[in-house]
PDB file of C-alpha atoms in Angstrom:
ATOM      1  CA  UNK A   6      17.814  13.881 -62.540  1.00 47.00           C
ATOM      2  CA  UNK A   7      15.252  15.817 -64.622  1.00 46.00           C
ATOM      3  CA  UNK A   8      12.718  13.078 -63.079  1.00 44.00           C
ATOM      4  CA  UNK A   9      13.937  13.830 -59.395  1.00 44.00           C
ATOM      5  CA  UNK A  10      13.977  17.611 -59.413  1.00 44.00           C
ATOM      6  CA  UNK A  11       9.892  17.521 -60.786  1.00 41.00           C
ATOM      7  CA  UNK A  12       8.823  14.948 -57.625  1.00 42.00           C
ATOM      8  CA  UNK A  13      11.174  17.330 -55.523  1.00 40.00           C
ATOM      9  CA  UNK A  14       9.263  20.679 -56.474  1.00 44.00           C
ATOM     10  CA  UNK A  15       5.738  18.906 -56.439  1.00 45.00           C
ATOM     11  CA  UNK A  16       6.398  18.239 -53.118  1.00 45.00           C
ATOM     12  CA  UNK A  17       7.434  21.573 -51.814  1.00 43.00           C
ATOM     13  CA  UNK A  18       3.937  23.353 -51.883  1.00 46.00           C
ATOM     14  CA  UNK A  19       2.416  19.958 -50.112  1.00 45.00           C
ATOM     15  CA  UNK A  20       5.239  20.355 -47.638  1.00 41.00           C
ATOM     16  CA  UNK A  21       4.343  24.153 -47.141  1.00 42.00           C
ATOM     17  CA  UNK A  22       1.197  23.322 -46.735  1.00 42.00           C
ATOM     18  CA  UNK A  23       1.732  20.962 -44.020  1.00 40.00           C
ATOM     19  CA  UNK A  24       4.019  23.684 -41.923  1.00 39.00           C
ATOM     20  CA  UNK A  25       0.918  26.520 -41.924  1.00 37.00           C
ATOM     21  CA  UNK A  26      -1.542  24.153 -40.781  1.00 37.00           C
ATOM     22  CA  UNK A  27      -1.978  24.925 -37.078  1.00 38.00           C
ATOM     23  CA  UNK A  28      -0.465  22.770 -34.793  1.00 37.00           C
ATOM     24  CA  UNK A  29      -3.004  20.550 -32.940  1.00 46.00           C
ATOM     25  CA  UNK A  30      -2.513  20.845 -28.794  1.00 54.00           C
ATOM     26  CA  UNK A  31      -0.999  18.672 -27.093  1.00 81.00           C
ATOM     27  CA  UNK A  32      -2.383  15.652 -25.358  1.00 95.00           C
ATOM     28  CA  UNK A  33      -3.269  16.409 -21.313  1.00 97.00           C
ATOM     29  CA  UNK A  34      -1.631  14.346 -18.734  1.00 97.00           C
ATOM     30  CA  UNK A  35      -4.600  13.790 -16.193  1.00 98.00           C
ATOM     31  CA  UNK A  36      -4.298  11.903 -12.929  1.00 98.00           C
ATOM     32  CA  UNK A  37      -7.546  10.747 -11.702  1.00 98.00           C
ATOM     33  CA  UNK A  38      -7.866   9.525  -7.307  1.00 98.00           C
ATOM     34  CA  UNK A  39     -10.218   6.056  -9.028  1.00 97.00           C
ATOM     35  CA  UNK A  40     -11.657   3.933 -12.029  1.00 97.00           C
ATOM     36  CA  UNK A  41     -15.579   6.233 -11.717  1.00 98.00           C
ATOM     37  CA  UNK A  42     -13.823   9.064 -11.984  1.00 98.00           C
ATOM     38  CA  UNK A  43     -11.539   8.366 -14.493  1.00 98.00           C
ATOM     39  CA  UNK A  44     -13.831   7.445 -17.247  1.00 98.00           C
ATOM     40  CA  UNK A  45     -15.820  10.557 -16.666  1.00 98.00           C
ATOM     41  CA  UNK A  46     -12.669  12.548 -17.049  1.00 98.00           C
ATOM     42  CA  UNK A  47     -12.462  10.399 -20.696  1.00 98.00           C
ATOM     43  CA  UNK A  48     -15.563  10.904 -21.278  1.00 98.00           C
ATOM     44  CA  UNK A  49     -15.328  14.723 -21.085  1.00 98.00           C
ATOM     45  CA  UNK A  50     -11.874  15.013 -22.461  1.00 98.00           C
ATOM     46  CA  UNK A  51     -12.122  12.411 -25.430  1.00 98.00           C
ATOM     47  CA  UNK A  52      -8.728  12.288 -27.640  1.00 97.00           C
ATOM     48  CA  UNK A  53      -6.841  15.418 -26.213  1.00 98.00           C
ATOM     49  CA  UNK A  54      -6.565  13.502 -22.192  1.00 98.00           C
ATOM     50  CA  UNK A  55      -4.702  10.683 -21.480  1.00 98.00           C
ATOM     51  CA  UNK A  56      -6.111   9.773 -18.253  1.00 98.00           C
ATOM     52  CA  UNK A  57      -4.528   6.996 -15.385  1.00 98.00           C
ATOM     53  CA  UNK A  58      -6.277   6.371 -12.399  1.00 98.00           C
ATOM     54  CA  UNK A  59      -3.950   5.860  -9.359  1.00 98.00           C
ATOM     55  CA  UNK A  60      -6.838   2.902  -7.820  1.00 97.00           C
ATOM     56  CA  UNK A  61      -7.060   0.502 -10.619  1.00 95.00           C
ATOM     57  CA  UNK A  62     -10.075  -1.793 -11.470  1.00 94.00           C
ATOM     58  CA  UNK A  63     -12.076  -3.769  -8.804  1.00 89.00           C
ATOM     59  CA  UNK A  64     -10.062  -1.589  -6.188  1.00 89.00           C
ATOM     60  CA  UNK A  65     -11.086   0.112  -2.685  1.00 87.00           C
ATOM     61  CA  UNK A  66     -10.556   3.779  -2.759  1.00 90.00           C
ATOM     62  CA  UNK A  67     -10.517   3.681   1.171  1.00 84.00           C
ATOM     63  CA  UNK A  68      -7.839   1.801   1.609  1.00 83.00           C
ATOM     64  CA  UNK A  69      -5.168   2.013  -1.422  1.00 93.00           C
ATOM     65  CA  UNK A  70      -1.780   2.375  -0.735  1.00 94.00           C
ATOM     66  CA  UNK A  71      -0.301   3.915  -3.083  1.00 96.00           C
ATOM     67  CA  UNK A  72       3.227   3.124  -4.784  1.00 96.00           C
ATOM     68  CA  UNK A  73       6.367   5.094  -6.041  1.00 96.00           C
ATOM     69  CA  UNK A  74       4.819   4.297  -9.595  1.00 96.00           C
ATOM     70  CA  UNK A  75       1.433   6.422  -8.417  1.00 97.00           C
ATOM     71  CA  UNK A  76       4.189   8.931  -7.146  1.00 97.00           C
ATOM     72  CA  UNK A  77       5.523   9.071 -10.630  1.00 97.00           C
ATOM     73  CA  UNK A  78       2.165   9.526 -12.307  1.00 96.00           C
ATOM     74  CA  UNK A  79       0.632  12.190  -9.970  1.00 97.00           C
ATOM     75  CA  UNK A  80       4.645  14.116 -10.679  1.00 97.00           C
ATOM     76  CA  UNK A  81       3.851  14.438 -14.461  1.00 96.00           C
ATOM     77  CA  UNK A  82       0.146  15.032 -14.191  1.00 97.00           C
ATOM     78  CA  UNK A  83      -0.752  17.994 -15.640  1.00 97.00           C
ATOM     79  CA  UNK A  84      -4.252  18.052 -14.286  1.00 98.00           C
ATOM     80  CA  UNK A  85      -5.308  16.132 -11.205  1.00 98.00           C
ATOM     81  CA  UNK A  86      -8.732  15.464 -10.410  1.00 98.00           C
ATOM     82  CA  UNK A  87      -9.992  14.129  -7.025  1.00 98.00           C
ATOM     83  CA  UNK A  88     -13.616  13.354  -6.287  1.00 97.00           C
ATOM     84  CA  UNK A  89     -13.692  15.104  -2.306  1.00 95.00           C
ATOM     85  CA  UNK A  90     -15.473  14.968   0.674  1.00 91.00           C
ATOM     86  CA  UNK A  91     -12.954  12.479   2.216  1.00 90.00           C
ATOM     87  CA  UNK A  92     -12.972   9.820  -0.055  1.00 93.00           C
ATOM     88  CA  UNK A  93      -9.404  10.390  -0.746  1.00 95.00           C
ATOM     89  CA  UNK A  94      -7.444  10.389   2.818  1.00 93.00           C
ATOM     90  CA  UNK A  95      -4.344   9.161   1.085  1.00 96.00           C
ATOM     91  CA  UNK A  96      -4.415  11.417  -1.569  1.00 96.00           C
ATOM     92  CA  UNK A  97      -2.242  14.196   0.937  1.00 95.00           C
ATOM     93  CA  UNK A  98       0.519  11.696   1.781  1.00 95.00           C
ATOM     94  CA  UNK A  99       1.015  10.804  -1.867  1.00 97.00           C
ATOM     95  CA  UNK A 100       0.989  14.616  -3.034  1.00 97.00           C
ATOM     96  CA  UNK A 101       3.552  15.402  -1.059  1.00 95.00           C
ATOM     97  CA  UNK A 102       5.899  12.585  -1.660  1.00 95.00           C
ATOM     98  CA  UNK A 103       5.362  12.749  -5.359  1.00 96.00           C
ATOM     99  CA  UNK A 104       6.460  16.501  -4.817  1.00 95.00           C
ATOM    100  CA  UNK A 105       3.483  17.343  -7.242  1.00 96.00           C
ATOM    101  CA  UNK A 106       3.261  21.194  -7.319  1.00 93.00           C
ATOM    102  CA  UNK A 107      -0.371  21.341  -8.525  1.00 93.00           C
ATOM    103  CA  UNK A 108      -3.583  21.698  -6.392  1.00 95.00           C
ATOM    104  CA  UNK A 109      -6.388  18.294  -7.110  1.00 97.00           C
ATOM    105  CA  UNK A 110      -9.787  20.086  -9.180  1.00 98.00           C
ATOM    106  CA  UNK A 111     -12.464  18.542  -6.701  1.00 98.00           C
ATOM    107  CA  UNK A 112     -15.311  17.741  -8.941  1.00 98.00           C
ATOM    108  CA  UNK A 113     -17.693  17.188  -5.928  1.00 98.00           C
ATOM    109  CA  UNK A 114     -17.758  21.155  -5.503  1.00 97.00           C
ATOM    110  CA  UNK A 115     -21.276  22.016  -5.966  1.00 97.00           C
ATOM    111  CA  UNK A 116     -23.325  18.770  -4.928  1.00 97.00           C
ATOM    112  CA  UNK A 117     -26.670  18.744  -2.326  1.00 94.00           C
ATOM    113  CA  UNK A 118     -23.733  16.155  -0.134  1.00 93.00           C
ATOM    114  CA  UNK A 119     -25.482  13.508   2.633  1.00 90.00           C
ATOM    115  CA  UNK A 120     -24.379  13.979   6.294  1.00 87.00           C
ATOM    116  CA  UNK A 121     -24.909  10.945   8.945  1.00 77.00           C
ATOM    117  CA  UNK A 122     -23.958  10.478  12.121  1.00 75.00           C
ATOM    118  CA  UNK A 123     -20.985   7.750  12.519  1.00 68.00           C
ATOM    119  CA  UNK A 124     -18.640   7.329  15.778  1.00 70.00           C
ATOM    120  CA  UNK A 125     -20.593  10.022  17.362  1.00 79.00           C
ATOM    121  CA  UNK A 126     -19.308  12.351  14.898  1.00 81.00           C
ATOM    122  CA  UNK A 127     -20.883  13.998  11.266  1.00 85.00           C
ATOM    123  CA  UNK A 128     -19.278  12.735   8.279  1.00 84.00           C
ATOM    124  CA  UNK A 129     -20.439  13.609   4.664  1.00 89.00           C
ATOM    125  CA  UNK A 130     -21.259  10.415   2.548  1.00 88.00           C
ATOM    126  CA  UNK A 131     -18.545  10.714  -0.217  1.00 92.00           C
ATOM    127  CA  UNK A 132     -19.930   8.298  -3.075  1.00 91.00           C
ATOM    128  CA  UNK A 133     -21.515  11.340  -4.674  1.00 96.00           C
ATOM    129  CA  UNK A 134     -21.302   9.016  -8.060  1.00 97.00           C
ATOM    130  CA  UNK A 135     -24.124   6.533  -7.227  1.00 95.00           C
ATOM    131  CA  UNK A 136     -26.383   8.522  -8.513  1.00 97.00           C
ATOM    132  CA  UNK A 137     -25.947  10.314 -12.292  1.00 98.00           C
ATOM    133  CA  UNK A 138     -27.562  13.454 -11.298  1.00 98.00           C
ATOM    134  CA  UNK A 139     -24.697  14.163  -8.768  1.00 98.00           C
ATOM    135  CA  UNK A 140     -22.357  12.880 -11.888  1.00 98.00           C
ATOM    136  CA  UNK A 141     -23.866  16.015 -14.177  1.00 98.00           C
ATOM    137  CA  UNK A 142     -21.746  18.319 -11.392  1.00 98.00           C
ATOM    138  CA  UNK A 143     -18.668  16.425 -12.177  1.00 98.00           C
ATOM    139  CA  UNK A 144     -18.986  16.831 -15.532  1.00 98.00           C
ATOM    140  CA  UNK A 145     -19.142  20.566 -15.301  1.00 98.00           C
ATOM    141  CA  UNK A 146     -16.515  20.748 -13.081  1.00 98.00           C
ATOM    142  CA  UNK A 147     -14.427  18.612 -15.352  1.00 98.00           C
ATOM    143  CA  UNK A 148     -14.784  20.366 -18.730  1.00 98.00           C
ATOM    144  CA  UNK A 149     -14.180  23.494 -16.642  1.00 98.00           C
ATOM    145  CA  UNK A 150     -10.704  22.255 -15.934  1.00 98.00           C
ATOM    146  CA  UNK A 151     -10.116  20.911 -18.798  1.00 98.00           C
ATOM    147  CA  UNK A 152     -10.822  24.146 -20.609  1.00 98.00           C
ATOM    148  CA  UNK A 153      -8.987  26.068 -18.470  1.00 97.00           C
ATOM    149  CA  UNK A 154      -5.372  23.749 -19.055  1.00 97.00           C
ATOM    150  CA  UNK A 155      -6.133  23.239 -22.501  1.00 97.00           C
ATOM    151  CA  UNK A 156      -7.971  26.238 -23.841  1.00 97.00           C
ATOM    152  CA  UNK A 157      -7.201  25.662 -27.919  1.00 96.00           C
ATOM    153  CA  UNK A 158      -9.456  22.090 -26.814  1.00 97.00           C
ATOM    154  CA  UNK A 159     -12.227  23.958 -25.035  1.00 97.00           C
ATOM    155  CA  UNK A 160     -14.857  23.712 -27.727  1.00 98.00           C
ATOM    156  CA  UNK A 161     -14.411  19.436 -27.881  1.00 98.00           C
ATOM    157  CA  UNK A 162     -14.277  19.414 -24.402  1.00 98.00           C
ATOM    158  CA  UNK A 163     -17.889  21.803 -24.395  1.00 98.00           C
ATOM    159  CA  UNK A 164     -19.233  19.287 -27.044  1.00 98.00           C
ATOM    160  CA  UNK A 165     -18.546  15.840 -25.086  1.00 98.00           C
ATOM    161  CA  UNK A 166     -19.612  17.129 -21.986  1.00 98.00           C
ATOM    162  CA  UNK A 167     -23.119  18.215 -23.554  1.00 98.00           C
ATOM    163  CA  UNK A 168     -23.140  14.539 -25.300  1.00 98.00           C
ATOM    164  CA  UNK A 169     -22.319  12.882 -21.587  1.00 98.00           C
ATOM    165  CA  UNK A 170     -24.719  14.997 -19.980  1.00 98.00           C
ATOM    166  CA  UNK A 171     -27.607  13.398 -22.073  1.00 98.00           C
ATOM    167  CA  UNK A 172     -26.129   9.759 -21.467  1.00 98.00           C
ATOM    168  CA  UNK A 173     -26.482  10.809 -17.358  1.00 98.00           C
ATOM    169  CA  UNK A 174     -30.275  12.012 -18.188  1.00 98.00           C
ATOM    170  CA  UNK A 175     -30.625   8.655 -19.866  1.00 98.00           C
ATOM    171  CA  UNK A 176     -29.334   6.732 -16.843  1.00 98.00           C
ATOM    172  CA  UNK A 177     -31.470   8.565 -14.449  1.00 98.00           C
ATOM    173  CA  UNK A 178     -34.722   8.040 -16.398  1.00 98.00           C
ATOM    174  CA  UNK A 179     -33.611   3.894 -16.869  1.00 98.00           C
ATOM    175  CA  UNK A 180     -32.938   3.575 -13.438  1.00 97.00           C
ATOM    176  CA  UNK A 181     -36.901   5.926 -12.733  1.00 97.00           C
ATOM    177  CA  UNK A 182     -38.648   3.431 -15.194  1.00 96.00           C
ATOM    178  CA  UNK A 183     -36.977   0.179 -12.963  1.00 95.00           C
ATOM    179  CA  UNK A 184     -37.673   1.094  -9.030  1.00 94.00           C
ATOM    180  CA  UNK A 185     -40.873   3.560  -9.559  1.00 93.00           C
ATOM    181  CA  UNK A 186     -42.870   0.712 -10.154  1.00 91.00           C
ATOM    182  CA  UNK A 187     -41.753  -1.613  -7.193  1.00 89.00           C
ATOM    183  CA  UNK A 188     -43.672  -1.572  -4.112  1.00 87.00           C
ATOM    184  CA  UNK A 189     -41.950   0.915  -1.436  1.00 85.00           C
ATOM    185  CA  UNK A 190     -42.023  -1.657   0.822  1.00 81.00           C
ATOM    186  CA  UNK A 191     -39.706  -4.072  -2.045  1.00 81.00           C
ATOM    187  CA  UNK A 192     -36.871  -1.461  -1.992  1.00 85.00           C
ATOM    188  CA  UNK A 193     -34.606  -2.740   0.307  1.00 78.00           C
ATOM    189  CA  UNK A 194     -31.720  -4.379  -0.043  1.00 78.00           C
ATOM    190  CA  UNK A 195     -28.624  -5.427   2.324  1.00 72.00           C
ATOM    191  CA  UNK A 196     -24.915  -4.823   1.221  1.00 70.00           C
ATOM    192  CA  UNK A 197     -21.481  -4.111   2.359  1.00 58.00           C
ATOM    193  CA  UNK A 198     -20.895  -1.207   2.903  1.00 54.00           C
ATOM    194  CA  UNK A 199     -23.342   2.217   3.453  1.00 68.00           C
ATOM    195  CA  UNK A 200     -22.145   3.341   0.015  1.00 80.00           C
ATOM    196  CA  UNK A 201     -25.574   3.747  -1.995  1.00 87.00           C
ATOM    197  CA  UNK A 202     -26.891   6.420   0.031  1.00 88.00           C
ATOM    198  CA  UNK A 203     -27.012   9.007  -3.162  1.00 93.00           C
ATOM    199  CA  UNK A 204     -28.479   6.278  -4.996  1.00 94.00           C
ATOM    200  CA  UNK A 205     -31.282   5.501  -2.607  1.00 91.00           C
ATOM    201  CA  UNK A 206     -31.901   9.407  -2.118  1.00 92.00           C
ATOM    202  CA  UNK A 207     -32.783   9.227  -5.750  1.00 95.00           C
ATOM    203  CA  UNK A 208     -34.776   6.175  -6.191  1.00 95.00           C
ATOM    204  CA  UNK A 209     -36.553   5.785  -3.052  1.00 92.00           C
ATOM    205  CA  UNK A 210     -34.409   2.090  -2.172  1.00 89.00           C
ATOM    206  CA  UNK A 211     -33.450   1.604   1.238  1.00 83.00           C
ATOM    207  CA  UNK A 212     -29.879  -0.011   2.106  1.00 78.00           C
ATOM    208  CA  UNK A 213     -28.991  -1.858   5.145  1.00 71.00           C
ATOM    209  CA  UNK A 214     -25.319  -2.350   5.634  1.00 62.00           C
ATOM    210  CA  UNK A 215     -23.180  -3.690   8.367  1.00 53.00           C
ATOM    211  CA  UNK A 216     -20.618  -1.132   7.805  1.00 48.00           C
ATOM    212  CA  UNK A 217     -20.343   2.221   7.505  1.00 45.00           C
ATOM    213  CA  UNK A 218     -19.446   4.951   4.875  1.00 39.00           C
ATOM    214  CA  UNK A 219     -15.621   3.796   4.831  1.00 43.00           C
ATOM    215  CA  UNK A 220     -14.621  -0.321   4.105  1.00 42.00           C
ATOM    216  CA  UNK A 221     -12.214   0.951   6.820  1.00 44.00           C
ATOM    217  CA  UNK A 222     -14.546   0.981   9.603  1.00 49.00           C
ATOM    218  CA  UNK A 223     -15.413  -2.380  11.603  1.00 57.00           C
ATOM    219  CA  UNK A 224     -19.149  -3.200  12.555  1.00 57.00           C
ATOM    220  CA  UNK A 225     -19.883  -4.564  16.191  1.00 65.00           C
ATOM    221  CA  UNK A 226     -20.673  -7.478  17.349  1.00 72.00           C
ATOM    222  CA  UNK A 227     -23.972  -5.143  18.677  1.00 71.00           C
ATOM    223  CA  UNK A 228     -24.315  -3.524  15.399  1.00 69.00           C
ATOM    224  CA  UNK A 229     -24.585  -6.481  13.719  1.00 67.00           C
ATOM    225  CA  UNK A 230     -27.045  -8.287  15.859  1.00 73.00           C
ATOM    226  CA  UNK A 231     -29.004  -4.918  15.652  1.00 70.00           C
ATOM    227  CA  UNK A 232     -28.687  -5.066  11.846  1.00 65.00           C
ATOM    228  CA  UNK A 233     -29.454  -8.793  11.882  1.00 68.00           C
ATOM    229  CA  UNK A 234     -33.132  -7.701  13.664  1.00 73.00           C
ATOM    230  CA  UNK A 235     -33.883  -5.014  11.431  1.00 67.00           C
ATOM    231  CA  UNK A 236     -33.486  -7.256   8.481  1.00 64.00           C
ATOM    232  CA  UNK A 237     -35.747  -9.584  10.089  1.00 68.00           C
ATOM    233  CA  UNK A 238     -38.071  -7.007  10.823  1.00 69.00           C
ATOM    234  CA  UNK A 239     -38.383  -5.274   8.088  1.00 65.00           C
ATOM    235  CA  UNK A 240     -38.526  -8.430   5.384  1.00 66.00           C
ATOM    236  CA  UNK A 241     -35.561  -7.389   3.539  1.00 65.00           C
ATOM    237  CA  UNK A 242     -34.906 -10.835   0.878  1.00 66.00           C
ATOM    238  CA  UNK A 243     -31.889 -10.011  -1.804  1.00 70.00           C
ATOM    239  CA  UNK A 244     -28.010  -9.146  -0.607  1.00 67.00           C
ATOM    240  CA  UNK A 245     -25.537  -7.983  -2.818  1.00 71.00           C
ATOM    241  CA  UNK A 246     -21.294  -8.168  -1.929  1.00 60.00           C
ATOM    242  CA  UNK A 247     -19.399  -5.583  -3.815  1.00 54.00           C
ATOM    243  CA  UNK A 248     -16.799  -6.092  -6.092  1.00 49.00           C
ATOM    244  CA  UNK A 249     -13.974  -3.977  -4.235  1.00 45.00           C
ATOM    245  CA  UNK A 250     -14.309  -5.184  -0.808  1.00 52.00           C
ATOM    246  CA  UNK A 251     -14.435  -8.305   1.395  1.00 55.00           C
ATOM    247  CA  UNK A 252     -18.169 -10.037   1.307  1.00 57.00           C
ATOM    248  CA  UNK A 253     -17.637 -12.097   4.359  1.00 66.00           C
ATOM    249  CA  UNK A 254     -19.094 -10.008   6.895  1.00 64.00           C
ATOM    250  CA  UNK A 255     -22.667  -9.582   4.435  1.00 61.00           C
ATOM    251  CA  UNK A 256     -22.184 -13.327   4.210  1.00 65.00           C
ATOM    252  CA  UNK A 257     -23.091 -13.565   7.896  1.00 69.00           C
ATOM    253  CA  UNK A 258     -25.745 -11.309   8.478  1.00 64.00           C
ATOM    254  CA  UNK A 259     -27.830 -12.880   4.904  1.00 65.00           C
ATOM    255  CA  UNK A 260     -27.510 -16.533   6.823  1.00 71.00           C
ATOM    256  CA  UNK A 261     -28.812 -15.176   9.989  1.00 70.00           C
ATOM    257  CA  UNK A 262     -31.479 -13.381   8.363  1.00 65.00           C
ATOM    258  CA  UNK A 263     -32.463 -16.087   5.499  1.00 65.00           C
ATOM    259  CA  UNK A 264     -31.654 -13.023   2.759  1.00 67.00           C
ATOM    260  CA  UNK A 265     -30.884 -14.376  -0.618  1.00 66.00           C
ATOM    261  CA  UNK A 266     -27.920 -13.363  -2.646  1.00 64.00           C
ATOM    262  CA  UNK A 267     -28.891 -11.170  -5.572  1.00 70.00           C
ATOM    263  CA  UNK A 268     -25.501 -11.106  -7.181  1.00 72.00           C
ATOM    264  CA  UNK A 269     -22.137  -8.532  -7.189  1.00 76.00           C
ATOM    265  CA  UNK A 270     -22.648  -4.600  -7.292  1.00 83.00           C
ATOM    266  CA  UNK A 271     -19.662  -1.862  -8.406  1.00 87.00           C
ATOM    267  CA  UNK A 272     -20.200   0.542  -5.925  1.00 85.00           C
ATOM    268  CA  UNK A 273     -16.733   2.650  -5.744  1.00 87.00           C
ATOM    269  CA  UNK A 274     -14.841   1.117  -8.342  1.00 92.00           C
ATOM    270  CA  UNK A 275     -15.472  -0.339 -12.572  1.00 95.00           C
ATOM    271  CA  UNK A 276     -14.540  -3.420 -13.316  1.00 93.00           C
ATOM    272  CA  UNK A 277     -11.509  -4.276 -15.511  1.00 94.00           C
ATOM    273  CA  UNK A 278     -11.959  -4.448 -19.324  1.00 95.00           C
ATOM    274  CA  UNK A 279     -13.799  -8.072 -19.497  1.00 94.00           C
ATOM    275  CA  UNK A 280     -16.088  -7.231 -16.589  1.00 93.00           C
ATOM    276  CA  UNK A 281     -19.535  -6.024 -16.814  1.00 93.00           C
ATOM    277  CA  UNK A 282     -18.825  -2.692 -15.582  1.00 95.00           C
ATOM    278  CA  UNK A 283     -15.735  -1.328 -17.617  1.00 97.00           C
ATOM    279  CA  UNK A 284     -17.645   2.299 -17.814  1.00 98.00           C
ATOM    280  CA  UNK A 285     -19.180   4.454 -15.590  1.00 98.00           C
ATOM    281  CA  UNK A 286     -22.686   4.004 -17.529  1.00 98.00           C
ATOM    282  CA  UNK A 287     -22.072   0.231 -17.979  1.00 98.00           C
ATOM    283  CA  UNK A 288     -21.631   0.370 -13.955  1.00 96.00           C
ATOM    284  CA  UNK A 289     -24.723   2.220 -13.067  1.00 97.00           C
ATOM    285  CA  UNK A 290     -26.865   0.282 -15.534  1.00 97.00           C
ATOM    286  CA  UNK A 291     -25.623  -3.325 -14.165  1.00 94.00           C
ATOM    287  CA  UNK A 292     -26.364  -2.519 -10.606  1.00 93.00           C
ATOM    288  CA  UNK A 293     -30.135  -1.162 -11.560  1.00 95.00           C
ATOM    289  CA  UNK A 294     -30.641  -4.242 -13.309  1.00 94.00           C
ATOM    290  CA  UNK A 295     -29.159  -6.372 -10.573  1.00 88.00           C
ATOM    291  CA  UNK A 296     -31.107  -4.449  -7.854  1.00 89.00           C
ATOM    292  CA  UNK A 297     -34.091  -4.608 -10.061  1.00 90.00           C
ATOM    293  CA  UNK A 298     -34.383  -8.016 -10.653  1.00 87.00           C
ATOM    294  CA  UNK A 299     -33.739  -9.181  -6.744  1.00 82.00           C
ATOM    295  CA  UNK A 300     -36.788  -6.941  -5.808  1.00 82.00           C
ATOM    296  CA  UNK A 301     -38.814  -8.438  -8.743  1.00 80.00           C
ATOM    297  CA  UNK A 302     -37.954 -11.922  -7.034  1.00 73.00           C
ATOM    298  CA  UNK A 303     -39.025 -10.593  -3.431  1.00 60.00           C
ATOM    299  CA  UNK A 304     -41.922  -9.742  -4.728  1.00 55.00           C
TER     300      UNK A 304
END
């Protein structure tokens, strides 16, 4: 008994001890629109988010449907992030049947956007995320949420997003030291969809597509044969299909044209776990590299 009572009051002042040490915050329930955005969101929030993306891996963010299961996610988010500037048309619909009382942060808030001309009316280019520096404004816009829902975390949150910041810096010089030193007239490549406009804003690289800023547009038989001419014209060599969308349309404007394939790009979406693109940064480097070595071939 004697024995007992000793362990019993050693343990007391450990047990006290325990009780007035402050109790850590709890872990955010974030809801993020796709796979880019999500792992930004990680990146930023580190161990006090656990984030879900409603698009999973190797999926279109153009045309998901979502499901009751996204409903139930998006209900018990407690921070929803979105990227904007109509990348997310479903995003409404599923708001209001999840019943989800909260309002979607829109990291895109803040960035120089790209405006075109499509269907005789001007749209703004939403893949903001092709090109790191535009990513730098998520990141603030991200750690400014997060800091706001989870204030006791705001410091961490201050301290990744500084960290991630320097990875984007990184990125943007890689991606400088691959395309500055190809030829202008090497820096153009044909793909699915006009979704690298950031990207080629950045690098000098011009993309020819036969579709337009949404997979859920449909190319002419005119635009194509127009698109078909320019290729010809202009000497573009290398294609590239994207992982999220369907490659047979690219597929017949590179055999009219005699373009080579150069490979697979993640334009909109990471690939799953296995995949060469799990992360945001393992995403942007692949598809310099991939780009990069097509033009070094057409050269």
């Amino acid at each position: 008994m004697t024995s007992h009572r000793l362990l019993l009051s050693a343990a007391i002042p450990a047990l006290m001890a325990l009780s007035a040490m402050p109790a850590s915050a709890e872990t955010l329930r974030v809801v993020a629109s796709f796979t880019v955005l999500a792992d930004v969101v990680k990146q930023v929030g580190g161990e006090h988010v656990k984030v879900t993306s409603l698009v999973g891996p190797n999926g279109d963010p153009h045309e998901f449907e979502p499901s009751p299961a996204d409903a139930k996610n998006l209900n018990a988010a407690q921070v929803t992030f979105v990227s904007g500037e109509g990348l997310e048309g479903w995003m409404d619909r599923l708001i209001t049947a999840s019943g989800y009382k909260g309002k979607p942060v829109t990291v895109s808030e803040g960035i120089n956007p790209r405006t075109m001309e499509e269907g005789g009316e001007k749209i703004t280019d939403p893949h903001v995320w092709n090109s790191p520096v535009n990513v730098k404004v998520w990141v603030a816009n991200i750690e400014k949420a997060l800091s706001s829902a989870d204030p006791t975390d705001a410091a961490a949150f201050k301290t990744n997003a500084e960290k991630y910041i320097k990875t984007l810096d990184e990125l943007n010089a890689y991606a400088h030291a691959k395309f500055d030193k190809v030829a202008e007239d090497r820096r153009k490549v044909l793909t699915s969809h006009d979704a690298f406009g950031y990207f080629g804003r950045e690098y000098n690289v011009s993309f020819l597509a036969p579709l337009g800023l949404s997979t859920e547009s449909e190319a002419s038989a005119a635009d194509v044969a127009k698109l078909i001419e320019q290729i010809k014209g202009e000497h573009v060599k290398a294609y590239f299909f994207e992982n999220s969308n369907d490659p047979r349309l690219v597929k017949q404007v590179a055999k009219a044209t005699g373009a080579e394939p150069g490979g697979e790009l993640y334009v909109e979406s990471l690939s799953d776990a296995k995949g060469p693109a799990p992360t945001y940064e393992k995403m942007f480097k692949y598809n310099v590299d991939q780009l990069a070595a097509a033009m070094a071939k057409s050269s």
